[in-house]
mmCIF file with all atom_site columns, C-alpha atoms in Angstrom:
data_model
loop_
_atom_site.group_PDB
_atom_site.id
_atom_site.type_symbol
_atom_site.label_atom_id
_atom_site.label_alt_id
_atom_site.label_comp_id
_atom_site.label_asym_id
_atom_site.label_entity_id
_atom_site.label_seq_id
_atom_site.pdbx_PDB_ins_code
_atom_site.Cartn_x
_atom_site.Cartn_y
_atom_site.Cartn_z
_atom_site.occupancy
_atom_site.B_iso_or_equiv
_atom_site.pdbx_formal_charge
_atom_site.auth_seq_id
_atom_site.auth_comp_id
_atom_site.auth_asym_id
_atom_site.auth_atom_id
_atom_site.pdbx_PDB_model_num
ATOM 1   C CA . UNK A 1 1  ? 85.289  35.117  132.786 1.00 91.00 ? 10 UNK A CA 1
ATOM 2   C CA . UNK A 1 2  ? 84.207  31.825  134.048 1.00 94.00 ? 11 UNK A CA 1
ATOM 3   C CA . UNK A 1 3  ? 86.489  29.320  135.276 1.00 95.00 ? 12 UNK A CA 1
ATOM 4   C CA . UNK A 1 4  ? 86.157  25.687  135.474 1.00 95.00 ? 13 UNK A CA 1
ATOM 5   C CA . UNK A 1 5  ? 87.936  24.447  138.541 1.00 96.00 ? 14 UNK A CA 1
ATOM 6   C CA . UNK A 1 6  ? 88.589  21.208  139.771 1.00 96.00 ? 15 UNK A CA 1
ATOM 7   C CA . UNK A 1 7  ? 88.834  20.003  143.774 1.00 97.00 ? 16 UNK A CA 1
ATOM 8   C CA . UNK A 1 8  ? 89.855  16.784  145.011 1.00 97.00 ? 17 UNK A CA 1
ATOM 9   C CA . UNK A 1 9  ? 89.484  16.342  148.789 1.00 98.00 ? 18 UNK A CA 1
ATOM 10  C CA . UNK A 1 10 ? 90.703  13.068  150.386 1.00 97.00 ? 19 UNK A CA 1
ATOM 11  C CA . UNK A 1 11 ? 91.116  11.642  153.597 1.00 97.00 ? 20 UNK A CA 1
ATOM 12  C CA . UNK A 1 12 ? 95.158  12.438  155.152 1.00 96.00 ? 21 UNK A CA 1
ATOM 13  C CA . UNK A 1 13 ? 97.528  10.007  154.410 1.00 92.00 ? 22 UNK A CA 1
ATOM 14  C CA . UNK A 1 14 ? 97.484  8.993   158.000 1.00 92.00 ? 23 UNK A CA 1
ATOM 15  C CA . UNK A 1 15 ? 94.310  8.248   158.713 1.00 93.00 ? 24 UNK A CA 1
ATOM 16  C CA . UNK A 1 16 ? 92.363  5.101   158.551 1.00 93.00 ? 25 UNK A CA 1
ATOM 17  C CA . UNK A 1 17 ? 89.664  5.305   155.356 1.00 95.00 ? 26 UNK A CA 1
ATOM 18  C CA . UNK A 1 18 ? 86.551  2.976   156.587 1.00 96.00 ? 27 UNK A CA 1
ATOM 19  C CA . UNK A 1 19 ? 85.061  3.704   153.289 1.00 96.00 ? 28 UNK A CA 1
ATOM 20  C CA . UNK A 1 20 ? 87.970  2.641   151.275 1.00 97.00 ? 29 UNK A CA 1
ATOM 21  C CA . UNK A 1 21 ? 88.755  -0.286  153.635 1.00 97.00 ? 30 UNK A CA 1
ATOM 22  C CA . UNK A 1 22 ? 85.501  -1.554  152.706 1.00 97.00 ? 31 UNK A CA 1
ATOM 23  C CA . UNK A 1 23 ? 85.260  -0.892  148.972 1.00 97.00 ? 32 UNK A CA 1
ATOM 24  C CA . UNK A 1 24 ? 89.009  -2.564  148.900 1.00 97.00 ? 33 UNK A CA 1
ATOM 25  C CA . UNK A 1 25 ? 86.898  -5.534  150.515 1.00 97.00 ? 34 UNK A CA 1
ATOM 26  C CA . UNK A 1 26 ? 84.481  -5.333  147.464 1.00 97.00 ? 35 UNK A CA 1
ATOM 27  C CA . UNK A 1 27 ? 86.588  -5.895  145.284 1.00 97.00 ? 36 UNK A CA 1
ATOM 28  C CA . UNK A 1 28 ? 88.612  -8.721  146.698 1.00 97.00 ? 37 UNK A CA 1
ATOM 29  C CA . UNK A 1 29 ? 85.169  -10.164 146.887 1.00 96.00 ? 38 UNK A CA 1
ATOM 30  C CA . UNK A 1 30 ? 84.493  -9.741  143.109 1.00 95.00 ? 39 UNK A CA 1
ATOM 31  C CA . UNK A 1 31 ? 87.905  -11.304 142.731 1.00 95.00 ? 40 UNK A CA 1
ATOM 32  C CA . UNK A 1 32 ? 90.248  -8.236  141.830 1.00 95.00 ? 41 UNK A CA 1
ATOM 33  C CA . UNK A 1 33 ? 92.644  -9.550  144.836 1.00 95.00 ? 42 UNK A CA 1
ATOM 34  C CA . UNK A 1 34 ? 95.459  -7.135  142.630 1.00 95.00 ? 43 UNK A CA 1
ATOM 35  C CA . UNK A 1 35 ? 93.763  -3.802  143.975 1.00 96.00 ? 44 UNK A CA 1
ATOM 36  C CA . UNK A 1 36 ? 96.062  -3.441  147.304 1.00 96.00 ? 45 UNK A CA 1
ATOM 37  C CA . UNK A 1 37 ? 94.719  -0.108  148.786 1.00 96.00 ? 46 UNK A CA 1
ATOM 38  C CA . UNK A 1 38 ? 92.271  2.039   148.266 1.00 97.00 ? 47 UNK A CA 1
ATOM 39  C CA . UNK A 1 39 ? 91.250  5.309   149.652 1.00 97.00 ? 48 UNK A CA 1
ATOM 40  C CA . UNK A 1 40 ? 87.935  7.201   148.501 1.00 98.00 ? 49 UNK A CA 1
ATOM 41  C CA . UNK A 1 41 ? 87.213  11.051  148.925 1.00 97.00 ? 50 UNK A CA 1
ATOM 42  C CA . UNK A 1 42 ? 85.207  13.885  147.124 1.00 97.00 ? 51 UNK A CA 1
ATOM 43  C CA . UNK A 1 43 ? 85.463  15.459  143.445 1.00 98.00 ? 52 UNK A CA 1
ATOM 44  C CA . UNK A 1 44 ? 84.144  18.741  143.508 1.00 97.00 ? 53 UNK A CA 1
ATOM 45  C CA . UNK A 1 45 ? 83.733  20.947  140.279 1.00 97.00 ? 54 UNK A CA 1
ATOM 46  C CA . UNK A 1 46 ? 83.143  24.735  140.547 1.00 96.00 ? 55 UNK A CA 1
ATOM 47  C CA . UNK A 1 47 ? 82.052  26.876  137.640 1.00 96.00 ? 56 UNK A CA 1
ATOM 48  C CA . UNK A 1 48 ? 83.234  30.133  138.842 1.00 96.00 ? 57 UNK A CA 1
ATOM 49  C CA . UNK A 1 49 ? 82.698  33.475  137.357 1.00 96.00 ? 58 UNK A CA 1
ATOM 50  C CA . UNK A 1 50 ? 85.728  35.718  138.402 1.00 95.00 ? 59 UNK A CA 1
ATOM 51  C CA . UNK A 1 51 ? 88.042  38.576  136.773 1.00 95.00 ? 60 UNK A CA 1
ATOM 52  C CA . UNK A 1 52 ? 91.275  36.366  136.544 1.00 93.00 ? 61 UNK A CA 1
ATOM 53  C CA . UNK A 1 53 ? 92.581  32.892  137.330 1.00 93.00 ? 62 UNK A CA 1
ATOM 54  C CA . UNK A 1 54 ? 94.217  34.223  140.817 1.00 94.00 ? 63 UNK A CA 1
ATOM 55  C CA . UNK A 1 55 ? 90.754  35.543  141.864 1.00 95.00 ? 64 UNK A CA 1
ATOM 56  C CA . UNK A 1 56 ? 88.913  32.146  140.964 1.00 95.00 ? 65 UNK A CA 1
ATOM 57  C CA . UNK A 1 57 ? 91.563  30.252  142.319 1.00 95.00 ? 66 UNK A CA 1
ATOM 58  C CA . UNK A 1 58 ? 91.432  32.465  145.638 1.00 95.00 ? 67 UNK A CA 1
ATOM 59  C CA . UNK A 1 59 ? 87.776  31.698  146.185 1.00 95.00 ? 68 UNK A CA 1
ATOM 60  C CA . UNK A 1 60 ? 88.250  28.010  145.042 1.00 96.00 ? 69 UNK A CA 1
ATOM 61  C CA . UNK A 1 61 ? 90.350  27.777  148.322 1.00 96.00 ? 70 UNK A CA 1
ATOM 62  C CA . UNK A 1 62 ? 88.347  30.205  150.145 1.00 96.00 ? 71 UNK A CA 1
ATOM 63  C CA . UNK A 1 63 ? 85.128  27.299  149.216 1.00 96.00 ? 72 UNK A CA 1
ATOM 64  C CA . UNK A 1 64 ? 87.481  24.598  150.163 1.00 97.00 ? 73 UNK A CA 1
ATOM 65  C CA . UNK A 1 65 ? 88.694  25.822  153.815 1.00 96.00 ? 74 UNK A CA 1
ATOM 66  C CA . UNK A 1 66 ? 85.103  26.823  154.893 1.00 95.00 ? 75 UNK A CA 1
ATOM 67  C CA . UNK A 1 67 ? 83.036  24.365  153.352 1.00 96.00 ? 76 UNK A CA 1
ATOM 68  C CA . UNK A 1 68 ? 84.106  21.840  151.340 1.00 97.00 ? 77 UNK A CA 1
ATOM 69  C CA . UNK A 1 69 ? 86.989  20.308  153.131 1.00 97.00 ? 78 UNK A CA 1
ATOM 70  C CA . UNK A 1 70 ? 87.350  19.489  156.918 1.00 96.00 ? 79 UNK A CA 1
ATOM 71  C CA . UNK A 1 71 ? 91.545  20.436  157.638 1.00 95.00 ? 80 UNK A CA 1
ATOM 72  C CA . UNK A 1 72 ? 91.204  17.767  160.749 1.00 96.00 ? 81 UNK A CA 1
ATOM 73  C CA . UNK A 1 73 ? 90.753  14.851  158.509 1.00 96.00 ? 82 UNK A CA 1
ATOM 74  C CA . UNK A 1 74 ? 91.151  15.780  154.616 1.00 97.00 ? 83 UNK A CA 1
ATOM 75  C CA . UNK A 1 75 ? 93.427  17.404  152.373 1.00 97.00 ? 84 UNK A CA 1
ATOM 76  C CA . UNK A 1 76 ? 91.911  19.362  149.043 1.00 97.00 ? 85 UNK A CA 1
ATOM 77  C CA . UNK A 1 77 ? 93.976  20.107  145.746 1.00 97.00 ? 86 UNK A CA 1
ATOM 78  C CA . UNK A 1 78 ? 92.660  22.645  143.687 1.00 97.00 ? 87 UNK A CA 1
ATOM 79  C CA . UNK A 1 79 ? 93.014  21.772  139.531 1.00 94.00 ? 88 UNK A CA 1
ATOM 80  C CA . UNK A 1 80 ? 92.133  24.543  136.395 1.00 92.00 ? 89 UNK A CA 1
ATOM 81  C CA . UNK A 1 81 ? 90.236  23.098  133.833 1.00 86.00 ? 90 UNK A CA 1
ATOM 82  C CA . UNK A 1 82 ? 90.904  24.808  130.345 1.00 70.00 ? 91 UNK A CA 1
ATOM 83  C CA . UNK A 1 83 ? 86.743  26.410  130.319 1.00 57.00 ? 92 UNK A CA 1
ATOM 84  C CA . UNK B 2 1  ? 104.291 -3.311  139.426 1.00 91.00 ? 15 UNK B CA 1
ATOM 85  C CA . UNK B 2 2  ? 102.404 -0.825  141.886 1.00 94.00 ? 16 UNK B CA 1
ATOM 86  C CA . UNK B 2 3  ? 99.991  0.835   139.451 1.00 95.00 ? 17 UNK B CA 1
ATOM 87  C CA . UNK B 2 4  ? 98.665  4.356   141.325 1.00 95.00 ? 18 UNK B CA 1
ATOM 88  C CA . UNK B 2 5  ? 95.138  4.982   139.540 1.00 96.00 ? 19 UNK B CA 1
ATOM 89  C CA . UNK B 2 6  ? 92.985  7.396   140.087 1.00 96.00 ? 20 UNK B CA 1
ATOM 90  C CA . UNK B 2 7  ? 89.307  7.082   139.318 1.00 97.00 ? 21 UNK B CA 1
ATOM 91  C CA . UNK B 2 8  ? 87.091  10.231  139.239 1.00 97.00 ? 22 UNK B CA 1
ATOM 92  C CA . UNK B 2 9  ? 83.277  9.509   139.288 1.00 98.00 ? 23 UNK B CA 1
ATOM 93  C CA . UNK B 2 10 ? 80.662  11.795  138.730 1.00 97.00 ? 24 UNK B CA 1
ATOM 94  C CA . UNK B 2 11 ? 76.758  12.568  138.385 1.00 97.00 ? 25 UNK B CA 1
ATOM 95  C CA . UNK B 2 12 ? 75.656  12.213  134.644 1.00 96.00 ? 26 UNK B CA 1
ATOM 96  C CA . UNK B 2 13 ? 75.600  16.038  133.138 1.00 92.00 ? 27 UNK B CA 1
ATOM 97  C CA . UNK B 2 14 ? 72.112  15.413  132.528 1.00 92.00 ? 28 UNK B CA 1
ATOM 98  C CA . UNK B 2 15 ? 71.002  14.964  136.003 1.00 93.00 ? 29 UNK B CA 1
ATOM 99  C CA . UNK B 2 16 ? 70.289  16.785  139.071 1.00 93.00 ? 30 UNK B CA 1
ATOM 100 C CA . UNK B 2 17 ? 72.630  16.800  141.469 1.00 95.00 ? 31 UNK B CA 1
ATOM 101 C CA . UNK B 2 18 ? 71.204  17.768  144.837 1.00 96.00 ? 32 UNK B CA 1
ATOM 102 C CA . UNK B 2 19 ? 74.517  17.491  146.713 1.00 96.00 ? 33 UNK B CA 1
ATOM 103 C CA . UNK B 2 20 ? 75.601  19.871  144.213 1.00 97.00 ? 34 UNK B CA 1
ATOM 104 C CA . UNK B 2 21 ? 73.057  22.385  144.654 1.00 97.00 ? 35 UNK B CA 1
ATOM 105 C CA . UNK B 2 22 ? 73.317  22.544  148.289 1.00 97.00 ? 36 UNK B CA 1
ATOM 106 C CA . UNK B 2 23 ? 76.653  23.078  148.725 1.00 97.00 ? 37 UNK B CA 1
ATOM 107 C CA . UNK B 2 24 ? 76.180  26.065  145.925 1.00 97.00 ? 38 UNK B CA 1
ATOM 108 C CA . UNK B 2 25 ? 73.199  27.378  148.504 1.00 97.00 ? 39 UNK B CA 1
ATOM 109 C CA . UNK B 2 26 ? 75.977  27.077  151.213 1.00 97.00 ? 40 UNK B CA 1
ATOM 110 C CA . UNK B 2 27 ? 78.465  28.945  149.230 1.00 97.00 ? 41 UNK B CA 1
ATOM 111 C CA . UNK B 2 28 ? 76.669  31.677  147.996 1.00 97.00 ? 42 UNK B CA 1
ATOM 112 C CA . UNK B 2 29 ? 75.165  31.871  151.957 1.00 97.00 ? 43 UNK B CA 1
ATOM 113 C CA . UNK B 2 30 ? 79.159  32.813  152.783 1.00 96.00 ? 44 UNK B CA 1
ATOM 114 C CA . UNK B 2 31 ? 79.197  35.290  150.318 1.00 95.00 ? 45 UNK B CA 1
ATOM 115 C CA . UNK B 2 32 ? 80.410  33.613  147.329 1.00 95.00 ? 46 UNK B CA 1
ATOM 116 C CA . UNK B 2 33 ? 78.229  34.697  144.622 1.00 95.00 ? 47 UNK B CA 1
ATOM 117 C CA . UNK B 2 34 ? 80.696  34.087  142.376 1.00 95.00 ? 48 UNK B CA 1
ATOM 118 C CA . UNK B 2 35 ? 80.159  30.273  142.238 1.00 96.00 ? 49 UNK B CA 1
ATOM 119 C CA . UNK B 2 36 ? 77.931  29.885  139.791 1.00 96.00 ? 50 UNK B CA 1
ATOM 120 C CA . UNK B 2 37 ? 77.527  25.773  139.545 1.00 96.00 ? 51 UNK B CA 1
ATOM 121 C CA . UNK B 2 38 ? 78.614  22.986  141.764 1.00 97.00 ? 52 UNK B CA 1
ATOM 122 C CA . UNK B 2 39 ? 78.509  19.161  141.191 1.00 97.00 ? 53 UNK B CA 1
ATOM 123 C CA . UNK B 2 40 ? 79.827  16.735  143.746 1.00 98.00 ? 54 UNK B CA 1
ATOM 124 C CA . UNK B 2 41 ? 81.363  13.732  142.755 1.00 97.00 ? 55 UNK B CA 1
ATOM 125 C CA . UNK B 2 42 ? 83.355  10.747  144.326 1.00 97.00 ? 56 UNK B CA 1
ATOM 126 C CA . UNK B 2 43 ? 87.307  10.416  143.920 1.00 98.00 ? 57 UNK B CA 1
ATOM 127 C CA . UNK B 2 44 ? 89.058  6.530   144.365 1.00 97.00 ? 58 UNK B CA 1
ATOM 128 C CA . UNK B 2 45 ? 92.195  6.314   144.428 1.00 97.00 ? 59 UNK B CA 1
ATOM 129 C CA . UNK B 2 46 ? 93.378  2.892   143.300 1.00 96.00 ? 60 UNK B CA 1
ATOM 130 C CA . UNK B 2 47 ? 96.622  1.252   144.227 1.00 96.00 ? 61 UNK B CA 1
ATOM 131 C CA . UNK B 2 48 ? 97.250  -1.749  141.288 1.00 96.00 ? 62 UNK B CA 1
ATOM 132 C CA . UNK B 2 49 ? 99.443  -4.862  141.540 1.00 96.00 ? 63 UNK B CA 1
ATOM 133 C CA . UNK B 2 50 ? 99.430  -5.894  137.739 1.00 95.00 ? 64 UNK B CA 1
ATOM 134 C CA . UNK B 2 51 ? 101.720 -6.601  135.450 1.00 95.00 ? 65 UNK B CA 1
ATOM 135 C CA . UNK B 2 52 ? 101.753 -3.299  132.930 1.00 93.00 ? 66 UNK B CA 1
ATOM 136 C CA . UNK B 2 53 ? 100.107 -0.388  132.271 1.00 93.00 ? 67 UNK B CA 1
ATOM 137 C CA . UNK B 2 54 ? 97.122  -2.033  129.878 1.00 94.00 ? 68 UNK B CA 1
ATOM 138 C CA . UNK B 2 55 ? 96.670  -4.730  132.622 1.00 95.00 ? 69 UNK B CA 1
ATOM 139 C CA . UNK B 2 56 ? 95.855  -2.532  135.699 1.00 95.00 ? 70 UNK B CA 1
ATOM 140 C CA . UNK B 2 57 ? 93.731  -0.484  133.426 1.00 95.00 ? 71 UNK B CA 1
ATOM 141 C CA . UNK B 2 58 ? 91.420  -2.696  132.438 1.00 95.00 ? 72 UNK B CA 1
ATOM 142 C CA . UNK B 2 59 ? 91.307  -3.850  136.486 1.00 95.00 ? 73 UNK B CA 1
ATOM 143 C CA . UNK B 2 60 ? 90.440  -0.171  137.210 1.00 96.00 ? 74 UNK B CA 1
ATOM 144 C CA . UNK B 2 61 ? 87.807  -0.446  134.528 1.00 96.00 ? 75 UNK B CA 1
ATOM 145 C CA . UNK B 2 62 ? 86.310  -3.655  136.136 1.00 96.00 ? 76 UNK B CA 1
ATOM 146 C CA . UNK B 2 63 ? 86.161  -2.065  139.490 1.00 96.00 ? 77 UNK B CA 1
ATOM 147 C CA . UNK B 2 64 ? 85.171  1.193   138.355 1.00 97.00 ? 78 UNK B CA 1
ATOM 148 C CA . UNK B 2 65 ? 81.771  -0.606  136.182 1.00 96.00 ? 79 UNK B CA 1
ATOM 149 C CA . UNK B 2 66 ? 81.107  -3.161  139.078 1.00 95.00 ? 80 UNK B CA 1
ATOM 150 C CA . UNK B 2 67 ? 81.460  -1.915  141.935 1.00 96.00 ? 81 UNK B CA 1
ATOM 151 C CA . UNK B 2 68 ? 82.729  1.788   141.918 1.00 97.00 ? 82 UNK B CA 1
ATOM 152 C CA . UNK B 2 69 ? 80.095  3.923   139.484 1.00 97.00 ? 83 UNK B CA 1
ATOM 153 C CA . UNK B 2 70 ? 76.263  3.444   138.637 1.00 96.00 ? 84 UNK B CA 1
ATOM 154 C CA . UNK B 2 71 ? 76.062  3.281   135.006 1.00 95.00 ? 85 UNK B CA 1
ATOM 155 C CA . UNK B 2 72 ? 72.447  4.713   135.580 1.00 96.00 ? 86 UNK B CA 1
ATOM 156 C CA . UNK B 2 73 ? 73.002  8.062   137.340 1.00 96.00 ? 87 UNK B CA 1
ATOM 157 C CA . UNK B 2 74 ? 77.348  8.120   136.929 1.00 97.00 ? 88 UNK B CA 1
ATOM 158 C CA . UNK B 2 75 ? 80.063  8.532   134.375 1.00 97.00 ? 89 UNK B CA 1
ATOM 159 C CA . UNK B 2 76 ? 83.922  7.758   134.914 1.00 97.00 ? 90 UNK B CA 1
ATOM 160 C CA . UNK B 2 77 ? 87.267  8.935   134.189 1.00 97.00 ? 91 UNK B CA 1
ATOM 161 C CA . UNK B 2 78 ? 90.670  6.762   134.726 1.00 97.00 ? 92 UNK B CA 1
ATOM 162 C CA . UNK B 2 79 ? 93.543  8.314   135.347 1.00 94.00 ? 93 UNK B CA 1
ATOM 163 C CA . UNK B 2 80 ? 97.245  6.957   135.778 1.00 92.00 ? 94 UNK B CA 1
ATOM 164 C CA . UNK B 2 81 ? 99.561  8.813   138.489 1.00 86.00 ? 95 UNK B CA 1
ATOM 165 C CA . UNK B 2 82 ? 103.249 8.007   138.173 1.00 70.00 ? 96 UNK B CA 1
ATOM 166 C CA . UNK B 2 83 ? 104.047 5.823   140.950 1.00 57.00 ? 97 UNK B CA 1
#
């Protein structure tokens, strides 16, 4: 079965976000002085072929820890998307 | 109101998306052969001072088409968190 499976990997809540620091500078430039914070991290979709949901959602975490997401500095949330 | 938006933006499904295919190459290099497609996208979080719902979206919009996607290569989502 193939399973569509959503990642979102951001930067921990307690660290600084250059990247979103500067895009929130952006767009106080452009004049949206309502945006207050913004933080900016990865979307990730896997197609994964696998015999159940627990077995694509066990190597959606497996792909997360080893590759996709750095534990020192991000945080990943792993989404099904109805294939 | 605090308005927590979240802004998903990703390569058009028409493109290439060489991001994409590497980290695939690095997957299926740990032994994940099960991953059978990858794409790579960005994901903003937004945090929106505006006065309702309709008001913050249509700042999320602005952001998202100025500054935030390229029309050219990029489509995106908006999505409201409860704050």
């Amino acid at each position: 079965m193939i399973f569509q499976v959503q990642i979102k990997v951001m930067p921990l809540k307690d660290l600084l976000d250059p990247q979103g620091k500067a895009v929130l500078g952006g767009l106080h430039n452009l004049g949206m002085t309502g945006v207050q914070d913004v933080r900016v991290g990865k979307h990730i979709t896997l197609q994964i072929d696998a015999d159940n949901e627990a077995a694509a959602r066990e190597m959606a975490e497996k792909a997360s820890k080893q590759l996709l997401a750095n534990a020192v500095m991000e945080y990943f949330e792993i989404e099904f998307v109805k294939a």
